[in-house]
Amino acid sequence: MSRLRGRLVLLVPVLSAALAVTGCSGGGGEGAEPAAAKPTFDGAQELRQAATAMAGLKSLGLTLSTEGEPAVPVRGGDLKLLRGGDADGTVTLEQSGQTVEMKIVATGETFYVKGATGGWQRYPKAIAAAMYDPSAVLDPQRGISALLQKATGVKAEATESVGGKESHRVRATLPRDAIGGLVPGLTTDVSGQIWVAKADHRLLKVRGEIPAAAQGGGKGSVVITFTEFDAPYKIKAPE
C-alpha cells in the first residue's frame, strides 16, 4: 500500500494542475510585452462565460509544462480526460534529480500506472480517488467551472493570440478555501492569469505561479494549454 500511495501522490500535482492553476500565475505573458491599450472587455464577465463553457464539456485534452523550479514533481504531461473520470496520458516527473516518464490510464473502476521500467500495475480506482479523483476536473460542481466562479481580484489585462485563436487575458486569484479540497497540500491563495477564447469563451491557457515550498523547494510556474474540447476520446484499459 505504501508503494501505491507513493505513485499516486506523484500523480496528484499532474491531475490537479488544471484545477490548481486555473486563475493563477505570477508573471506576465511569454517574454517582454509592449505597452498595451486599456482592455475593453470585462474580466469578471469573461470568467463567468468561461465557467459556463467549461461546465458543458464532455472531454478535455491538455498539455502541461513548467518554468523555473516550481515545488511540484511534475515537469510535463499530456492528458485526455472524460467527464465521467476516465483518463489517459503520460506525465514527466522529476525524482531525485532524474526525469522519469510515467503512463497512466483510468477506466471504469480501475487505475493503471506504468513507470519507466516494468509493466502496467493495476489498482482499484477507489484507492486513487481517495487521493485525487480525475472526474472532478470536468464536474460543474467541483471542477474548473466551479473554481472560475470563485475567483477574486479579477482584472482584464489584454487581448492576444493563443495558438492562433484570439483570446482575452484575465488576472485573478483563487482563495485557498475554494481549492483546498481539490489540490492537496495547498496552503496559500493562488493568483495569476487565464486566457479565454473570444469566440467560444473556453479556456485556452493558464499560467500559474507555484510558491516555494516550506521545506525549501523551488519556485516557478506551471503552464497548462488546453488542446482539445469535446473530442470523441475512446479510453481503453492497456493490453
GROMACS .gro file of C-alpha atoms in nm:
model
  239
    1MET     CA    1   0.000   0.000   0.000
    2SER     CA    2   0.285   0.241   0.078
    3ARG     CA    3   0.427   0.185  -0.271
    4LEU     CA    4   0.087   0.256  -0.425
    5ARG     CA    5   0.046   0.572  -0.218
    6GLY     CA    6   0.386   0.691  -0.336
    7ARG     CA    7   0.294   0.650  -0.701
    8LEU     CA    8  -0.045   0.812  -0.664
    9VAL     CA    9   0.090   1.108  -0.469
   10LEU     CA   10   0.317   1.184  -0.765
   11LEU     CA   11   0.011   1.197  -0.990
   12VAL     CA   12  -0.177   1.445  -0.772
   13PRO     CA   13   0.001   1.761  -0.898
   14VAL     CA   14  -0.049   1.644  -1.258
   15LEU     CA   15  -0.418   1.563  -1.248
   16SER     CA   16  -0.495   1.861  -1.030
   17ALA     CA   17  -0.285   2.107  -1.223
   18ALA     CA   18  -0.581   2.211  -1.439
   19LEU     CA   19  -0.761   2.298  -1.124
   20ALA     CA   20  -0.477   2.448  -0.928
   21VAL     CA   21  -0.365   2.695  -1.189
   22THR     CA   22  -0.697   2.793  -1.336
   23GLY     CA   23  -0.670   3.154  -1.241
   24CYS     CA   24  -0.311   3.154  -1.128
   25SER     CA   25   0.028   3.291  -1.226
   26GLY     CA   26   0.293   3.528  -1.109
   27GLY     CA   27   0.439   3.670  -1.432
   28GLY     CA   28   0.306   3.822  -1.748
   29GLY     CA   29   0.297   3.663  -2.092
   30GLU     CA   30   0.590   3.496  -2.260
   31GLY     CA   31   0.879   3.739  -2.279
   32ALA     CA   32   0.867   4.116  -2.262
   33GLU     CA   33   0.546   4.274  -2.391
   34PRO     CA   34   0.496   4.623  -2.532
   35ALA     CA   35   0.263   4.860  -2.355
   36ALA     CA   36  -0.097   4.767  -2.441
   37ALA     CA   37  -0.408   4.977  -2.469
   38LYS     CA   38  -0.658   4.959  -2.187
   39PRO     CA   39  -0.869   4.643  -2.236
   40THR     CA   40  -1.227   4.697  -2.345
   41PHE     CA   41  -1.368   4.369  -2.213
   42ASP     CA   42  -1.500   4.288  -1.866
   43GLY     CA   43  -1.271   4.039  -1.688
   44ALA     CA   44  -1.538   3.916  -1.447
   45GLN     CA   45  -1.778   3.855  -1.734
   46GLU     CA   46  -1.509   3.660  -1.919
   47LEU     CA   47  -1.468   3.423  -1.625
   48ARG     CA   48  -1.843   3.378  -1.589
   49GLN     CA   49  -1.871   3.290  -1.956
   50ALA     CA   50  -1.571   3.057  -1.930
   51ALA     CA   51  -1.727   2.881  -1.631
   52THR     CA   52  -2.041   2.816  -1.834
   53ALA     CA   53  -1.849   2.700  -2.141
   54MET     CA   54  -1.626   2.461  -1.945
   55ALA     CA   55  -1.920   2.322  -1.745
   56GLY     CA   56  -2.073   2.180  -2.063
   57LEU     CA   57  -1.770   1.984  -2.181
   58LYS     CA   58  -1.775   1.605  -2.208
   59SER     CA   59  -1.399   1.567  -2.266
   60LEU     CA   60  -1.082   1.774  -2.245
   61GLY     CA   61  -0.727   1.742  -2.372
   62LEU     CA   62  -0.441   1.934  -2.214
   63THR     CA   63  -0.064   1.963  -2.204
   64LEU     CA   64   0.139   2.072  -1.907
   65SER     CA   65   0.485   2.226  -1.876
   66THR     CA   66   0.685   2.407  -1.611
   67GLU     CA   67   0.905   2.714  -1.597
   68GLY     CA   68   1.174   2.769  -1.336
   69GLU     CA   69   1.180   2.527  -1.041
   70PRO     CA   70   0.826   2.505  -0.903
   71ALA     CA   71   0.789   2.293  -0.590
   72VAL     CA   72   0.600   2.014  -0.768
   73PRO     CA   73   0.737   1.685  -0.902
   74VAL     CA   74   0.565   1.716  -1.240
   75ARG     CA   75   0.769   1.865  -1.524
   76GLY     CA   76   0.541   1.791  -1.818
   77GLY     CA   77   0.237   1.600  -1.928
   78ASP     CA   78  -0.014   1.522  -2.200
   79LEU     CA   79  -0.355   1.409  -2.078
   80LYS     CA   80  -0.700   1.325  -2.210
   81LEU     CA   81  -0.990   1.339  -1.964
   82LEU     CA   82  -1.352   1.231  -1.987
   83ARG     CA   83  -1.622   1.387  -1.774
   84GLY     CA   84  -1.701   1.054  -1.614
   85GLY     CA   85  -1.349   1.027  -1.474
   86ASP     CA   86  -1.168   0.812  -1.731
   87ALA     CA   87  -0.822   0.944  -1.819
   88ASP     CA   88  -0.529   0.854  -2.045
   89GLY     CA   89  -0.189   1.010  -2.094
   90THR     CA   90   0.172   1.050  -1.994
   91VAL     CA   91   0.341   1.261  -1.732
   92THR     CA   92   0.705   1.354  -1.682
   93LEU     CA   93   0.825   1.363  -1.323
   94GLU     CA   94   1.143   1.470  -1.153
   95GLN     CA   95   1.255   1.224  -0.888
   96SER     CA   96   1.584   1.263  -0.702
   97GLY     CA   97   1.720   1.487  -0.977
   98GLN     CA   98   1.622   1.247  -1.255
   99THR     CA   99   1.346   1.282  -1.513
  100VAL     CA  100   1.104   0.990  -1.531
  101GLU     CA  101   0.812   0.940  -1.769
  102MET     CA  102   0.502   0.763  -1.640
  103LYS     CA  103   0.195   0.644  -1.826
  104ILE     CA  104  -0.147   0.643  -1.663
  105VAL     CA  105  -0.489   0.510  -1.759
  106ALA     CA  106  -0.806   0.536  -1.554
  107THR     CA  107  -1.105   0.348  -1.688
  108GLY     CA  108  -1.417   0.223  -1.516
  109GLU     CA  109  -1.326   0.122  -1.164
  110THR     CA  110  -0.958   0.057  -1.236
  111PHE     CA  111  -0.647   0.274  -1.232
  112TYR     CA  112  -0.336   0.167  -1.428
  113VAL     CA  113   0.017   0.300  -1.383
  114LYS     CA  114   0.328   0.216  -1.588
  115GLY     CA  115   0.667   0.351  -1.490
  116ALA     CA  116   0.989   0.374  -1.686
  117THR     CA  117   1.055   0.005  -1.621
  118GLY     CA  118   0.827  -0.293  -1.577
  119GLY     CA  119   0.473  -0.345  -1.695
  120TRP     CA  120   0.139  -0.197  -1.607
  121GLN     CA  121   0.033  -0.202  -1.242
  122ARG     CA  122  -0.340  -0.227  -1.179
  123TYR     CA  123  -0.518  -0.079  -0.876
  124PRO     CA  124  -0.881  -0.018  -0.771
  125LYS     CA  125  -0.986   0.327  -0.884
  126ALA     CA  126  -1.143   0.390  -0.544
  127ILE     CA  127  -0.798   0.391  -0.385
  128ALA     CA  128  -0.672   0.654  -0.630
  129ALA     CA  129  -0.988   0.860  -0.583
  130ALA     CA  130  -0.918   0.882  -0.211
  131MET     CA  131  -0.614   1.096  -0.301
  132TYR     CA  132  -0.737   1.251  -0.623
  133ASP     CA  133  -1.048   1.195  -0.834
  134PRO     CA  134  -0.997   1.280  -1.204
  135SER     CA  135  -1.373   1.302  -1.250
  136ALA     CA  136  -1.361   1.627  -1.052
  137VAL     CA  137  -1.190   1.818  -1.334
  138LEU     CA  138  -1.498   1.844  -1.557
  139ASP     CA  139  -1.759   1.824  -1.281
  140PRO     CA  140  -1.950   2.158  -1.286
  141GLN     CA  141  -1.990   2.145  -0.907
  142ARG     CA  142  -1.630   2.053  -0.815
  143GLY     CA  143  -1.400   2.128  -1.105
  144ILE     CA  144  -1.277   2.403  -1.333
  145SER     CA  145  -1.616   2.565  -1.377
  146ALA     CA  146  -1.678   2.596  -1.002
  147LEU     CA  147  -1.331   2.737  -0.939
  148LEU     CA  148  -1.372   3.008  -1.202
  149GLN     CA  149  -1.687   3.126  -1.030
  150LYS     CA  150  -1.499   3.171  -0.701
  151ALA     CA  151  -1.216   3.381  -0.843
  152THR     CA  152  -1.150   3.716  -0.674
  153GLY     CA  153  -0.949   4.025  -0.763
  154VAL     CA  154  -1.043   3.978  -1.129
  155LYS     CA  155  -0.882   4.222  -1.372
  156ALA     CA  156  -0.892   4.241  -1.752
  157GLU     CA  157  -0.539   4.262  -1.894
  158ALA     CA  158  -0.513   4.231  -2.272
  159THR     CA  159  -0.632   4.076  -2.596
  160GLU     CA  160  -0.380   3.845  -2.760
  161SER     CA  161  -0.343   3.530  -2.968
  162VAL     CA  162  -0.304   3.182  -2.820
  163GLY     CA  163  -0.248   2.901  -3.068
  164GLY     CA  164  -0.386   3.117  -3.347
  165LYS     CA  165  -0.704   3.200  -3.157
  166GLU     CA  166  -0.788   3.547  -3.031
  167SER     CA  167  -0.823   3.547  -2.654
  168HIS     CA  168  -0.881   3.772  -2.357
  169ARG     CA  169  -0.620   3.755  -2.083
  170VAL     CA  170  -0.754   3.796  -1.731
  171ARG     CA  171  -0.572   3.814  -1.398
  172ALA     CA  172  -0.744   3.666  -1.092
  173THR     CA  173  -0.693   3.499  -0.756
  174LEU     CA  174  -0.846   3.177  -0.626
  175PRO     CA  175  -0.877   3.163  -0.246
  176ARG     CA  176  -0.724   2.859  -0.083
  177ASP     CA  177  -1.054   2.756   0.078
  178ALA     CA  178  -1.202   2.726  -0.271
  179ILE     CA  179  -0.938   2.486  -0.399
  180GLY     CA  180  -0.801   2.323  -0.084
  181GLY     CA  181  -1.021   2.017  -0.128
  182LEU     CA  182  -0.907   1.970  -0.487
  183VAL     CA  183  -0.537   2.042  -0.452
  184PRO     CA  184  -0.385   1.856  -0.156
  185GLY     CA  185  -0.125   2.050   0.038
  186LEU     CA  186  -0.212   2.394  -0.097
  187THR     CA  187  -0.177   2.645   0.187
  188THR     CA  188  -0.191   2.981   0.008
  189ASP     CA  189  -0.416   3.167  -0.232
  190VAL     CA  190  -0.319   3.121  -0.596
  191SER     CA  191  -0.307   3.422  -0.826
  192GLY     CA  192  -0.229   3.456  -1.192
  193GLN     CA  193  -0.355   3.467  -1.549
  194ILE     CA  194  -0.622   3.299  -1.757
  195TRP     CA  195  -0.661   3.311  -2.137
  196VAL     CA  196  -1.024   3.282  -2.252
  197ALA     CA  197  -1.112   3.233  -2.620
  198LYS     CA  198  -1.302   3.532  -2.758
  199ALA     CA  199  -1.511   3.319  -2.995
  200ASP     CA  200  -1.647   3.046  -2.765
  201HIS     CA  201  -1.526   3.151  -2.415
  202ARG     CA  202  -1.339   2.826  -2.350
  203LEU     CA  203  -1.009   2.827  -2.161
  204LEU     CA  204  -0.708   2.821  -2.392
  205LYS     CA  205  -0.422   2.854  -2.145
  206VAL     CA  206  -0.340   2.931  -1.785
  207ARG     CA  207  -0.008   3.012  -1.623
  208GLY     CA  208   0.023   2.972  -1.250
  209GLU     CA  209   0.296   3.058  -1.007
  210ILE     CA  210   0.371   2.788  -0.752
  211PRO     CA  211   0.523   2.941  -0.437
  212ALA     CA  212   0.836   2.797  -0.280
  213ALA     CA  213   0.764   2.503  -0.051
  214ALA     CA  214   0.803   2.542   0.324
  215GLN     CA  215   1.072   2.273   0.321
  216GLY     CA  216   1.286   2.480   0.087
  217GLY     CA  217   1.150   2.371  -0.250
  218GLY     CA  218   1.199   2.587  -0.556
  219LYS     CA  219   0.971   2.842  -0.710
  220GLY     CA  220   0.835   2.869  -1.062
  221SER     CA  221   0.533   2.843  -1.287
  222VAL     CA  222   0.309   2.571  -1.423
  223VAL     CA  223   0.161   2.630  -1.768
  224ILE     CA  224  -0.150   2.446  -1.887
  225THR     CA  225  -0.256   2.459  -2.252
  226PHE     CA  226  -0.599   2.321  -2.337
  227THR     CA  227  -0.565   2.146  -2.671
  228GLU     CA  228  -0.898   1.973  -2.743
  229PHE     CA  229  -1.258   2.015  -2.636
  230ASP     CA  230  -1.530   1.751  -2.664
  231ALA     CA  231  -1.306   1.525  -2.874
  232PRO     CA  232  -1.450   1.170  -2.913
  233TYR     CA  233  -1.188   1.000  -2.695
  234LYS     CA  234  -1.209   0.623  -2.658
  235ILE     CA  235  -1.015   0.533  -2.346
  236LYS     CA  236  -0.944   0.163  -2.300
  237ALA     CA  237  -0.756  -0.045  -2.048
  238PRO     CA  238  -0.395  -0.117  -2.155
  239GLU     CA  239  -0.312  -0.457  -2.300
   0.00000   0.00000   0.00000
